[in-house]
């Protein structure tokens, strides 16, 4: 094979897979030169006459772009400075000619290797995501095949139509030499019996992409942010076939106007009551709210507040309302001053639009009684609120159905009205027979998430309700403990604000695993009032305790105590630049004065921010997986059962509920005591333009610069007055550091994780700072995960107290 190179060393015969090269190939490429190469594997002996092959696409445009080509001599340090010769230097091309395409890999049966013909399961193995129904396509890619592939052509037209500033993004993509990892992408999900779901975002920097829906469009747009549309649904209209489009099912367009009879919800309700008796039941529960709104049976009936104890069995069926509160000045509240008046009648003219629409829905679906928190609770009566708030979870769980005003930004905005034109379906031609597909924005998740984000109560209301009637701006969504179905006859999937009733209705089989999942989802919600953080899930907590009998400590269960200590904030290596969670700043409900947070630092409820949890079956979040999908870390992690516990005699003492009426609400105090191995470390705070402020710990005597930790919040130095050391410890803060620092901290080893295929061995635990009040007590400030090392070798177990 190498006979054309007589001076070639004999050792080349040991490389049988070396590509063949001959003089004929060189004659076809006149711009190639010869190169003298010193090969260290041959003791520095030079090889000669090895042709330097240019890529074909460069050769075709050589005359156009390389008039200034010269030669370059390179000194090779392995040859003691001896130069190699005759190496052609080609000027970099400004861009690859559009007509030159990359060769397609021979690894799938699709006619288009870019979009795989909208069939993700046949994409090349090297590109398959953890979700086999999803394929990610860069804008640069479908720009190249827009004239050859109808699917890529459709993607480009959708991008141009729905994405703000699409023209500029396309212009920048066309100037790229190759596919840019930080450019726009299209995430395409194709499933049977589902419309194709397309999500455009800003490539690898997905956190920079904000969904701009109908609500955001009306608000002030931040020019520093990148806005993209909500997910887009693409489907064949019901009863029609589009040549070349995947056969996924028939889907209807939503009606432009809601009918007064709400036929969609009525049919789903009848089916649920008839066929879901084992899960959803036939009627409401036995525990009734203290008061209900009597809406009557017709528009002429008087609407009034009634005491449920006077209703007997008539009040067993009632509806509830899940909504976002308006500004306090606009709230339609029941107070001590108007309570007796409302027992006689409630003025319809003064009712907020959400209440008016809820009354209309309740009557249309055959019920007479309705429960709404702002009307049925006496808002300025502490005794009444103290007794009723802990029961709110039961009120939603026992309701016949819950009306979710998902499209209303607050109680003053109606949800039964003409559909927002922003979500009206568009028609796009597809194929060559004149047919086309329907395309519309998905207005479900964005609004459900906004509704759930504003008040943590709403999240619990959806999770505890037997049936939920979602009035989203784009379509109606039915939820019960068995089904999630849309008005357009498909089941919305991968939307974290949907299906909570189905997911959490039964905690008997795996209560603590469900609780960990609940905390991870719930903590992502931003609460207006931190005081509501624990009370807002007290109904779910009560359900878990009823099933397990376990003791409850500020959001953590005694029977799942150690795994529950291993929470960490979501910001990590892939979320650089995002703000860390905040130190809570609770407000006294009476004086409105700011108070000190009394939740113990070892609880996830001691910070305001999104946390990832460890559970009894899935293991410890991202540290053991290494893959991050659009919704978080989705790879299967190691089982916690495989982790080796390194703490002993773990117990909680001195935790007291702030209110006797609600043992699952706010707490005061709480001391965690255990025996474990504790080491002293140096905690450093440094700043780089590329990463921002970074916190690391350095173990004395260990090599390297240290290990990055996951800080719970920003950290600040705590002074040590009267001592030779200016700072005694570090603690949580809401302020960004003003300068770099180094201070003494401690690391407590909690578990050791053995190595597994594709996963490293780790030592995981808590980063602690000294308590401000007691040298024998610590406060949690972060989480660490060391590569398996000798950091804790020879360290004795000692009593550790964390407050």
CSV table of C-alpha atoms in Angstrom, one decimal, residues 141-391:
chain,number,residue,atom,x,y,z
A,141,UNK,CA,-28.6,23.0,10.1
A,142,UNK,CA,-32.1,23.4,8.8
A,143,UNK,CA,-31.0,26.5,6.9
A,144,UNK,CA,-28.7,24.3,4.9
A,145,UNK,CA,-31.4,21.8,3.9
A,146,UNK,CA,-34.4,24.2,3.5
A,147,UNK,CA,-34.5,23.7,-0.3
A,148,UNK,CA,-34.3,19.9,-0.2
A,149,UNK,CA,-36.3,18.8,2.8
A,150,UNK,CA,-40.0,19.9,3.3
A,151,UNK,CA,-39.8,19.4,7.1
A,152,UNK,CA,-36.7,21.6,7.4
A,153,UNK,CA,-38.3,24.2,5.1
A,154,UNK,CA,-41.4,24.2,7.4
A,155,UNK,CA,-39.2,24.6,10.5
A,156,UNK,CA,-37.5,27.7,8.9
A,157,UNK,CA,-40.9,29.2,8.0
A,158,UNK,CA,-42.2,28.7,11.5
A,159,UNK,CA,-39.0,30.3,12.9
A,160,UNK,CA,-39.4,33.3,10.6
A,161,UNK,CA,-43.1,33.7,11.5
A,162,UNK,CA,-43.1,33.1,15.3
A,163,UNK,CA,-39.6,34.2,16.6
A,164,UNK,CA,-38.9,37.9,17.3
A,165,UNK,CA,-35.9,39.1,15.4
A,166,UNK,CA,-35.8,36.0,13.2
A,167,UNK,CA,-34.3,37.9,10.2
A,168,UNK,CA,-31.2,39.0,12.2
A,169,UNK,CA,-30.8,35.5,13.8
A,170,UNK,CA,-30.9,33.9,10.3
A,171,UNK,CA,-28.4,36.4,8.9
A,172,UNK,CA,-25.9,35.6,11.7
A,173,UNK,CA,-26.4,31.9,11.3
A,174,UNK,CA,-25.7,32.1,7.6
A,175,UNK,CA,-22.4,33.7,8.3
A,176,UNK,CA,-21.2,30.9,10.6
A,177,UNK,CA,-18.5,28.5,9.3
A,178,UNK,CA,-20.1,25.7,11.2
A,179,UNK,CA,-23.0,24.9,13.5
A,180,UNK,CA,-22.8,27.2,16.4
A,181,UNK,CA,-23.7,25.7,19.8
A,182,UNK,CA,-24.9,29.0,21.2
A,183,UNK,CA,-27.3,29.7,18.2
A,184,UNK,CA,-31.0,29.2,18.1
A,185,UNK,CA,-32.3,25.6,18.1
A,186,UNK,CA,-35.6,23.8,17.4
A,187,UNK,CA,-36.5,21.1,19.9
A,188,UNK,CA,-39.0,18.8,18.1
A,189,UNK,CA,-41.1,16.2,20.0
A,190,UNK,CA,-43.0,13.6,18.0
A,191,UNK,CA,-45.3,11.1,19.7
A,192,UNK,CA,-48.2,9.0,18.6
A,193,UNK,CA,-51.6,10.5,19.3
A,194,UNK,CA,-50.0,13.9,20.0
A,195,UNK,CA,-49.4,16.9,17.8
A,196,UNK,CA,-45.8,17.6,16.9
A,197,UNK,CA,-44.5,20.0,19.6
A,198,UNK,CA,-41.8,22.5,18.5
A,199,UNK,CA,-39.9,24.7,20.9
A,200,UNK,CA,-37.5,27.4,19.7
A,201,UNK,CA,-34.9,28.6,22.2
A,202,UNK,CA,-31.4,30.1,22.4
A,203,UNK,CA,-29.3,26.9,22.0
A,204,UNK,CA,-27.1,25.8,24.8
A,205,UNK,CA,-27.9,29.0,26.7
A,206,UNK,CA,-31.5,27.9,27.2
A,207,UNK,CA,-31.8,29.8,30.5
A,208,UNK,CA,-31.5,33.0,28.5
A,209,UNK,CA,-34.6,32.2,26.5
A,210,UNK,CA,-37.8,33.6,27.9
A,211,UNK,CA,-41.3,32.6,26.7
A,212,UNK,CA,-43.1,35.6,25.4
A,213,UNK,CA,-46.8,34.8,25.4
A,214,UNK,CA,-49.9,37.0,25.3
A,215,UNK,CA,-49.4,38.2,28.9
A,216,UNK,CA,-45.7,39.0,28.5
A,217,UNK,CA,-46.4,40.9,25.3
A,218,UNK,CA,-48.6,43.3,27.2
A,219,UNK,CA,-45.9,44.0,29.8
A,220,UNK,CA,-42.6,45.8,29.6
A,221,UNK,CA,-40.1,43.8,27.6
A,222,UNK,CA,-36.6,43.6,29.0
A,223,UNK,CA,-34.2,44.5,26.1
A,224,UNK,CA,-31.4,42.5,27.7
A,225,UNK,CA,-33.4,39.2,27.5
A,226,UNK,CA,-33.9,36.9,24.5
A,227,UNK,CA,-37.6,36.2,23.9
A,228,UNK,CA,-39.0,33.2,22.1
A,229,UNK,CA,-42.6,32.1,21.6
A,230,UNK,CA,-44.2,29.4,23.7
A,231,UNK,CA,-44.2,25.8,22.4
A,232,UNK,CA,-45.8,25.5,19.0
A,233,UNK,CA,-48.3,22.7,18.1
A,234,UNK,CA,-48.3,21.4,14.5
A,235,UNK,CA,-51.0,18.9,13.4
A,236,UNK,CA,-53.3,17.8,10.6
A,237,UNK,CA,-56.8,19.1,10.9
A,238,UNK,CA,-59.4,16.5,12.0
A,239,UNK,CA,-60.6,14.4,9.2
A,240,UNK,CA,-57.9,15.5,6.7
A,241,UNK,CA,-54.7,13.9,5.6
A,242,UNK,CA,-51.6,15.8,4.5
A,243,UNK,CA,-49.4,14.0,2.1
A,244,UNK,CA,-46.0,13.3,3.7
A,245,UNK,CA,-46.9,14.4,7.2
A,246,UNK,CA,-46.6,11.8,10.0
A,247,UNK,CA,-49.9,10.0,10.9
A,248,UNK,CA,-50.1,10.8,14.5
A,249,UNK,CA,-53.9,11.2,15.0
A,250,UNK,CA,-56.8,13.7,14.4
A,251,UNK,CA,-56.8,16.9,16.4
A,252,UNK,CA,-59.4,19.7,16.5
A,253,UNK,CA,-58.9,23.4,16.5
A,254,UNK,CA,-60.2,25.0,19.7
A,255,UNK,CA,-63.5,26.8,19.4
A,256,UNK,CA,-63.1,30.6,19.1
A,257,UNK,CA,-65.9,31.2,21.6
A,258,UNK,CA,-66.8,29.2,24.8
A,259,UNK,CA,-70.3,27.9,24.9
A,260,UNK,CA,-72.4,28.7,27.9
A,261,UNK,CA,-73.0,25.0,28.6
A,262,UNK,CA,-69.3,24.0,28.7
A,263,UNK,CA,-70.1,20.8,26.8
A,264,UNK,CA,-66.4,19.6,26.9
A,265,UNK,CA,-66.2,19.7,30.7
A,266,UNK,CA,-69.7,18.3,31.1
A,267,UNK,CA,-68.9,15.2,29.0
A,268,UNK,CA,-65.6,14.6,30.8
A,269,UNK,CA,-67.3,15.0,34.2
A,270,UNK,CA,-70.0,12.5,33.4
A,271,UNK,CA,-67.4,10.0,32.1
A,272,UNK,CA,-65.2,10.4,35.2
A,273,UNK,CA,-68.1,10.0,37.7
A,274,UNK,CA,-69.3,6.9,35.8
A,275,UNK,CA,-66.0,5.1,35.1
A,276,UNK,CA,-63.4,6.4,37.6
A,277,UNK,CA,-65.2,5.3,40.8
A,278,UNK,CA,-62.1,3.6,42.3
A,279,UNK,CA,-59.9,6.7,42.0
A,280,UNK,CA,-62.1,9.8,41.6
A,281,UNK,CA,-65.3,8.7,43.4
A,282,UNK,CA,-68.8,9.6,42.6
A,283,UNK,CA,-69.4,12.7,44.7
A,284,UNK,CA,-67.7,15.0,47.2
A,285,UNK,CA,-66.2,13.9,50.5
A,286,UNK,CA,-67.7,13.9,53.9
A,287,UNK,CA,-65.7,16.8,55.3
A,288,UNK,CA,-67.3,20.1,54.3
A,289,UNK,CA,-66.0,23.6,54.5
A,290,UNK,CA,-67.4,25.7,57.3
A,291,UNK,CA,-69.1,28.1,54.8
A,292,UNK,CA,-70.1,27.9,51.2
A,293,UNK,CA,-71.5,30.3,48.6
A,294,UNK,CA,-75.1,29.4,47.6
A,295,UNK,CA,-75.2,30.3,43.8
A,296,UNK,CA,-78.7,29.1,43.3
A,297,UNK,CA,-79.8,27.3,40.1
A,298,UNK,CA,-80.6,30.3,37.8
A,299,UNK,CA,-79.6,33.9,37.2
A,300,UNK,CA,-82.6,35.1,39.2
A,301,UNK,CA,-81.6,33.4,42.4
A,302,UNK,CA,-80.1,35.3,45.3
A,303,UNK,CA,-76.4,34.6,45.8
A,304,UNK,CA,-75.4,34.4,49.5
A,305,UNK,CA,-73.0,32.9,52.0
A,306,UNK,CA,-74.3,29.9,54.0
A,307,UNK,CA,-73.2,27.9,57.0
A,308,UNK,CA,-72.6,24.3,55.7
A,309,UNK,CA,-73.8,22.7,59.0
A,310,UNK,CA,-77.3,23.9,58.1
A,311,UNK,CA,-77.3,22.2,54.7
A,312,UNK,CA,-77.0,18.6,55.7
A,313,UNK,CA,-76.5,16.2,52.7
A,314,UNK,CA,-77.4,19.0,50.2
A,315,UNK,CA,-73.9,20.5,50.5
A,316,UNK,CA,-72.0,17.3,49.8
A,317,UNK,CA,-71.4,18.4,46.2
A,318,UNK,CA,-69.6,21.7,45.9
A,319,UNK,CA,-67.0,23.3,43.6
A,320,UNK,CA,-63.9,25.2,44.6
A,321,UNK,CA,-62.0,28.0,42.8
A,322,UNK,CA,-58.3,28.1,42.3
A,323,UNK,CA,-57.2,31.6,41.4
A,324,UNK,CA,-54.6,34.3,41.8
A,325,UNK,CA,-55.4,37.1,44.2
A,326,UNK,CA,-55.7,40.6,43.1
A,327,UNK,CA,-54.1,43.6,44.9
A,328,UNK,CA,-55.4,43.8,48.4
A,329,UNK,CA,-57.3,47.0,47.7
A,330,UNK,CA,-59.2,45.3,44.9
A,331,UNK,CA,-59.8,42.0,46.7
A,332,UNK,CA,-63.5,41.0,47.2
A,333,UNK,CA,-63.0,39.9,50.8
A,334,UNK,CA,-65.3,38.8,53.6
A,335,UNK,CA,-64.6,40.8,56.7
A,336,UNK,CA,-66.2,41.0,60.1
A,337,UNK,CA,-67.9,44.2,59.1
A,338,UNK,CA,-69.7,42.7,56.1
A,339,UNK,CA,-70.0,39.0,57.2
A,340,UNK,CA,-73.7,39.2,58.4
A,341,UNK,CA,-74.7,41.2,55.3
A,342,UNK,CA,-73.3,38.4,53.0
A,343,UNK,CA,-75.3,35.8,54.9
A,344,UNK,CA,-78.4,37.5,53.4
A,345,UNK,CA,-77.0,38.3,50.0
A,346,UNK,CA,-73.9,39.1,48.0
A,347,UNK,CA,-73.9,42.1,45.7
A,348,UNK,CA,-73.4,40.7,42.2
A,349,UNK,CA,-72.4,44.1,40.8
A,350,UNK,CA,-69.3,44.3,43.1
A,351,UNK,CA,-68.2,40.7,42.5
A,352,UNK,CA,-64.8,40.2,40.8
A,353,UNK,CA,-65.0,38.7,37.3
A,354,UNK,CA,-63.4,35.4,38.4
A,355,UNK,CA,-66.2,34.9,41.0
A,356,UNK,CA,-68.9,35.8,38.4
A,357,UNK,CA,-67.5,33.3,35.9
A,358,UNK,CA,-67.1,30.6,38.6
A,359,UNK,CA,-70.7,31.0,39.5
A,360,UNK,CA,-71.7,30.6,35.8
A,361,UNK,CA,-69.6,27.4,35.5
A,362,UNK,CA,-70.9,25.9,38.8
A,363,UNK,CA,-74.5,26.4,37.7
A,364,UNK,CA,-73.9,25.0,34.1
A,365,UNK,CA,-72.4,21.8,35.5
A,366,UNK,CA,-75.3,21.2,37.9
A,367,UNK,CA,-74.0,22.2,41.3
A,368,UNK,CA,-75.4,24.8,43.7
A,369,UNK,CA,-72.6,25.4,46.1
A,370,UNK,CA,-69.1,27.0,45.6
A,371,UNK,CA,-66.2,27.6,47.9
A,372,UNK,CA,-63.8,30.5,47.3
A,373,UNK,CA,-61.2,31.4,50.0
A,374,UNK,CA,-61.5,35.3,49.8
A,375,UNK,CA,-65.3,35.0,50.3
A,376,UNK,CA,-65.7,32.0,52.6
A,377,UNK,CA,-63.0,32.9,55.1
A,378,UNK,CA,-63.3,35.9,57.4
A,379,UNK,CA,-60.0,37.5,56.4
A,380,UNK,CA,-59.5,39.8,59.4
A,381,UNK,CA,-60.6,37.3,62.0
A,382,UNK,CA,-57.5,35.5,63.4
A,383,UNK,CA,-59.4,32.8,65.1
A,384,UNK,CA,-61.4,32.0,62.0
A,385,UNK,CA,-58.3,32.0,59.7
A,386,UNK,CA,-56.3,29.9,62.2
A,387,UNK,CA,-58.9,27.2,62.2
A,388,UNK,CA,-59.8,27.2,58.5
A,389,UNK,CA,-56.4,27.5,56.8
A,390,UNK,CA,-55.1,24.1,58.0
A,391,UNK,CA,-58.3,22.6,56.5
